[in-house]
PDB file of C-alpha atoms in Angstrom:
ATOM      1  CA  UNK A 257      83.009  59.800 136.959  1.00  0.00           C
ATOM      2  CA  UNK A 258      83.705  61.351 133.599  1.00  0.00           C
ATOM      3  CA  UNK A 259      82.629  58.379 131.499  1.00  0.00           C
ATOM      4  CA  UNK A 260      79.550  57.876 133.588  1.00  0.00           C
ATOM      5  CA  UNK A 261      78.627  61.588 133.285  1.00  0.00           C
ATOM      6  CA  UNK A 262      78.882  61.374 129.439  1.00  0.00           C
ATOM      7  CA  UNK A 263      76.599  58.383 129.286  1.00  0.00           C
ATOM      8  CA  UNK A 264      73.923  60.103 131.493  1.00  0.00           C
ATOM      9  CA  UNK A 265      74.111  63.375 129.422  1.00  0.00           C
ATOM     10  CA  UNK A 266      74.006  61.463 126.175  1.00  0.00           C
ATOM     11  CA  UNK A 267      70.700  59.682 127.028  1.00  0.00           C
ATOM     12  CA  UNK A 268      69.035  62.930 128.257  1.00  0.00           C
ATOM     13  CA  UNK A 269      70.090  64.714 125.141  1.00  0.00           C
ATOM     14  CA  UNK A 270      68.771  61.983 122.862  1.00  0.00           C
ATOM     15  CA  UNK A 271      65.437  61.994 124.639  1.00  0.00           C
ATOM     16  CA  UNK A 272      65.228  65.752 124.398  1.00  0.00           C
ATOM     17  CA  UNK A 273      66.142  65.609 120.686  1.00  0.00           C
ATOM     18  CA  UNK A 274      63.467  62.969 119.975  1.00  0.00           C
ATOM     19  CA  UNK A 275      60.777  65.059 121.606  1.00  0.00           C
ATOM     20  CA  UNK A 276      61.785  68.220 119.619  1.00  0.00           C
ATOM     21  CA  UNK A 277      61.837  66.185 116.406  1.00  0.00           C
ATOM     22  CA  UNK A 278      58.313  64.904 117.179  1.00  0.00           C
ATOM     23  CA  UNK A 279      56.984  68.314 117.977  1.00  0.00           C
ATOM     24  CA  UNK A 280      58.584  69.790 114.776  1.00  0.00           C
ATOM     25  CA  UNK A 281      57.047  67.086 112.561  1.00  0.00           C
ATOM     26  CA  UNK A 282      53.605  67.032 114.099  1.00  0.00           C
ATOM     27  CA  UNK A 283      51.096  68.959 112.066  1.00  0.00           C
ATOM     28  CA  UNK A 284      49.217  71.773 113.691  1.00  0.00           C
ATOM     29  CA  UNK A 285      46.635  74.457 112.893  1.00  0.00           C
ATOM     30  CA  UNK A 286      49.031  76.432 110.704  1.00  0.00           C
ATOM     31  CA  UNK A 287      50.687  73.509 108.761  1.00  0.00           C
ATOM     32  CA  UNK A 288      50.263  73.621 104.979  1.00  0.00           C
ATOM     33  CA  UNK A 289      50.129  69.929 104.366  1.00  0.00           C
ATOM     34  CA  UNK A 290      47.060  68.515 102.570  1.00  0.00           C
ATOM     35  CA  UNK A 291      44.838  66.296 104.615  1.00  0.00           C
ATOM     36  CA  UNK A 292      43.418  64.402 101.709  1.00  0.00           C
ATOM     37  CA  UNK A 293      44.338  63.442  98.177  1.00  0.00           C
ATOM     38  CA  UNK A 294      43.215  65.649  95.235  1.00  0.00           C
ATOM     39  CA  UNK A 295      39.927  64.596  93.607  1.00  0.00           C
ATOM     40  CA  UNK A 296      40.565  65.893  90.109  1.00  0.00           C
ATOM     41  CA  UNK A 297      40.877  63.334  87.344  1.00  0.00           C
ATOM     42  CA  UNK A 298      41.213  63.407  83.536  1.00  0.00           C
ATOM     43  CA  UNK A 299      38.287  62.334  81.369  1.00  0.00           C
ATOM     44  CA  UNK A 300      37.626  62.237  77.690  1.00  0.00           C
ATOM     45  CA  UNK A 301      34.391  62.757  75.787  1.00  0.00           C
ATOM     46  CA  UNK A 302      32.775  59.669  74.239  1.00  0.00           C
ATOM     47  CA  UNK A 303      31.678  59.934  70.651  1.00  0.00           C
ATOM     48  CA  UNK A 304      31.947  63.626  70.440  1.00  0.00           C
ATOM     49  CA  UNK A 305      29.389  64.356  73.239  1.00  0.00           C
ATOM     50  CA  UNK A 306      28.692  67.926  73.948  1.00  0.00           C
ATOM     51  CA  UNK A 307      30.244  68.762  77.342  1.00  0.00           C
ATOM     52  CA  UNK A 308      30.587  72.154  79.064  1.00  0.00           C
ATOM     53  CA  UNK A 309      32.331  73.225  82.302  1.00  0.00           C
ATOM     54  CA  UNK A 310      29.859  72.859  85.101  1.00  0.00           C
ATOM     55  CA  UNK A 311      28.075  69.780  83.749  1.00  0.00           C
ATOM     56  CA  UNK A 312      27.480  66.928  86.238  1.00  0.00           C
ATOM     57  CA  UNK A 313      27.252  63.224  85.432  1.00  0.00           C
ATOM     58  CA  UNK A 314      26.715  59.996  87.266  1.00  0.00           C
ATOM     59  CA  UNK A 315      29.728  57.746  86.912  1.00  0.00           C
ATOM     60  CA  UNK A 316      29.955  53.903  87.432  1.00  0.00           C
ATOM     61  CA  UNK A 317      32.597  51.292  87.053  1.00  0.00           C
ATOM     62  CA  UNK A 318      32.199  49.515  83.735  1.00  0.00           C
ATOM     63  CA  UNK A 319      34.947  46.914  83.292  1.00  0.00           C
ATOM     64  CA  UNK A 320      38.219  48.749  84.199  1.00  0.00           C
ATOM     65  CA  UNK A 321      36.896  52.224  83.241  1.00  0.00           C
ATOM     66  CA  UNK A 322      34.736  54.859  84.973  1.00  0.00           C
ATOM     67  CA  UNK A 323      31.980  55.874  82.536  1.00  0.00           C
ATOM     68  CA  UNK A 324      29.850  59.003  83.085  1.00  0.00           C
ATOM     69  CA  UNK A 325      26.356  58.975  81.715  1.00  0.00           C
ATOM     70  CA  UNK A 326      23.779  61.696  81.017  1.00  0.00           C
ATOM     71  CA  UNK A 327      20.568  59.758  81.435  1.00  0.00           C
ATOM     72  CA  UNK A 328      21.287  56.451  79.799  1.00  0.00           C
ATOM     73  CA  UNK A 329      23.858  57.814  77.190  1.00  0.00           C
ATOM     74  CA  UNK A 330      27.536  57.435  77.939  1.00  0.00           C
ATOM     75  CA  UNK A 331      29.184  60.882  77.837  1.00  0.00           C
ATOM     76  CA  UNK A 332      32.683  60.785  79.479  1.00  0.00           C
ATOM     77  CA  UNK A 333      35.263  58.120  80.223  1.00  0.00           C
ATOM     78  CA  UNK A 334      37.995  58.007  82.891  1.00  0.00           C
ATOM     79  CA  UNK A 335      40.349  55.402  81.478  1.00  0.00           C
ATOM     80  CA  UNK A 336      42.779  54.726  84.316  1.00  0.00           C
ATOM     81  CA  UNK A 337      41.138  55.415  87.680  1.00  0.00           C
ATOM     82  CA  UNK A 338      43.324  54.952  90.724  1.00  0.00           C
ATOM     83  CA  UNK A 339      42.770  52.025  93.015  1.00  0.00           C
ATOM     84  CA  UNK A 340      41.748  54.388  95.834  1.00  0.00           C
ATOM     85  CA  UNK A 341      39.060  55.938  93.607  1.00  0.00           C
ATOM     86  CA  UNK A 342      37.773  52.545  92.573  1.00  0.00           C
ATOM     87  CA  UNK A 343      37.526  51.346  96.089  1.00  0.00           C
ATOM     88  CA  UNK A 344      35.826  54.648  97.143  1.00  0.00           C
ATOM     89  CA  UNK A 345      33.248  54.269  94.503  1.00  0.00           C
ATOM     90  CA  UNK A 346      32.661  50.619  95.330  1.00  0.00           C
ATOM     91  CA  UNK A 347      31.840  51.632  98.918  1.00  0.00           C
ATOM     92  CA  UNK A 348      29.290  54.161  97.507  1.00  0.00           C
ATOM     93  CA  UNK A 349      27.183  51.430  95.825  1.00  0.00           C
ATOM     94  CA  UNK A 350      29.301  51.692  92.604  1.00  0.00           C
ATOM     95  CA  UNK A 351      28.005  55.223  91.769  1.00  0.00           C
ATOM     96  CA  UNK A 352      29.357  58.698  92.182  1.00  0.00           C
ATOM     97  CA  UNK A 353      28.903  62.181  90.796  1.00  0.00           C
ATOM     98  CA  UNK A 354      31.492  63.795  88.487  1.00  0.00           C
ATOM     99  CA  UNK A 355      31.491  67.572  87.854  1.00  0.00           C
ATOM    100  CA  UNK A 356      33.379  69.086  84.907  1.00  0.00           C
ATOM    101  CA  UNK A 357      35.708  71.764  86.319  1.00  0.00           C
ATOM    102  CA  UNK A 358      38.115  72.453  83.368  1.00  0.00           C
ATOM    103  CA  UNK A 359      38.704  71.574  79.752  1.00  0.00           C
ATOM    104  CA  UNK A 360      41.592  71.612  77.283  1.00  0.00           C
ATOM    105  CA  UNK A 361      40.126  72.486  73.802  1.00  0.00           C
ATOM    106  CA  UNK A 362      43.267  71.304  71.995  1.00  0.00           C
ATOM    107  CA  UNK A 363      43.318  67.781  73.335  1.00  0.00           C
ATOM    108  CA  UNK A 364      39.687  67.424  74.224  1.00  0.00           C
ATOM    109  CA  UNK A 365      40.512  66.240  77.740  1.00  0.00           C
ATOM    110  CA  UNK A 366      38.378  67.395  80.682  1.00  0.00           C
ATOM    111  CA  UNK A 367      39.144  67.675  84.354  1.00  0.00           C
ATOM    112  CA  UNK A 368      36.516  66.308  86.621  1.00  0.00           C
ATOM    113  CA  UNK A 369      36.011  66.264  90.398  1.00  0.00           C
ATOM    114  CA  UNK A 370      34.419  63.090  91.877  1.00  0.00           C
ATOM    115  CA  UNK A 371      31.989  63.380  94.750  1.00  0.00           C
TER     116      UNK A 371
END
């Protein structure tokens, strides 16, 4: 009877433990985990183009770079876009909007959000 009782109690405990672990790791309304990846990327100005925070550009894949244009003139370049970003832009007819949200005056690098 003693060995049989231990086996029955052990299984019940494991099931209870698994349910508690599942409940503890399931996100709820108050969890602070992000539900999507950040959409800020680094970009550099092309040929000393005049860029200010708040400017918007249309970006397209050209080769292995994303190039932002003002009209027909290339203005910014995202050199190493992630594969997720590339596939997302491909699903949007190979065009997206980039907004300048921050700049580093020393390095000349800009932060852009892609929409």
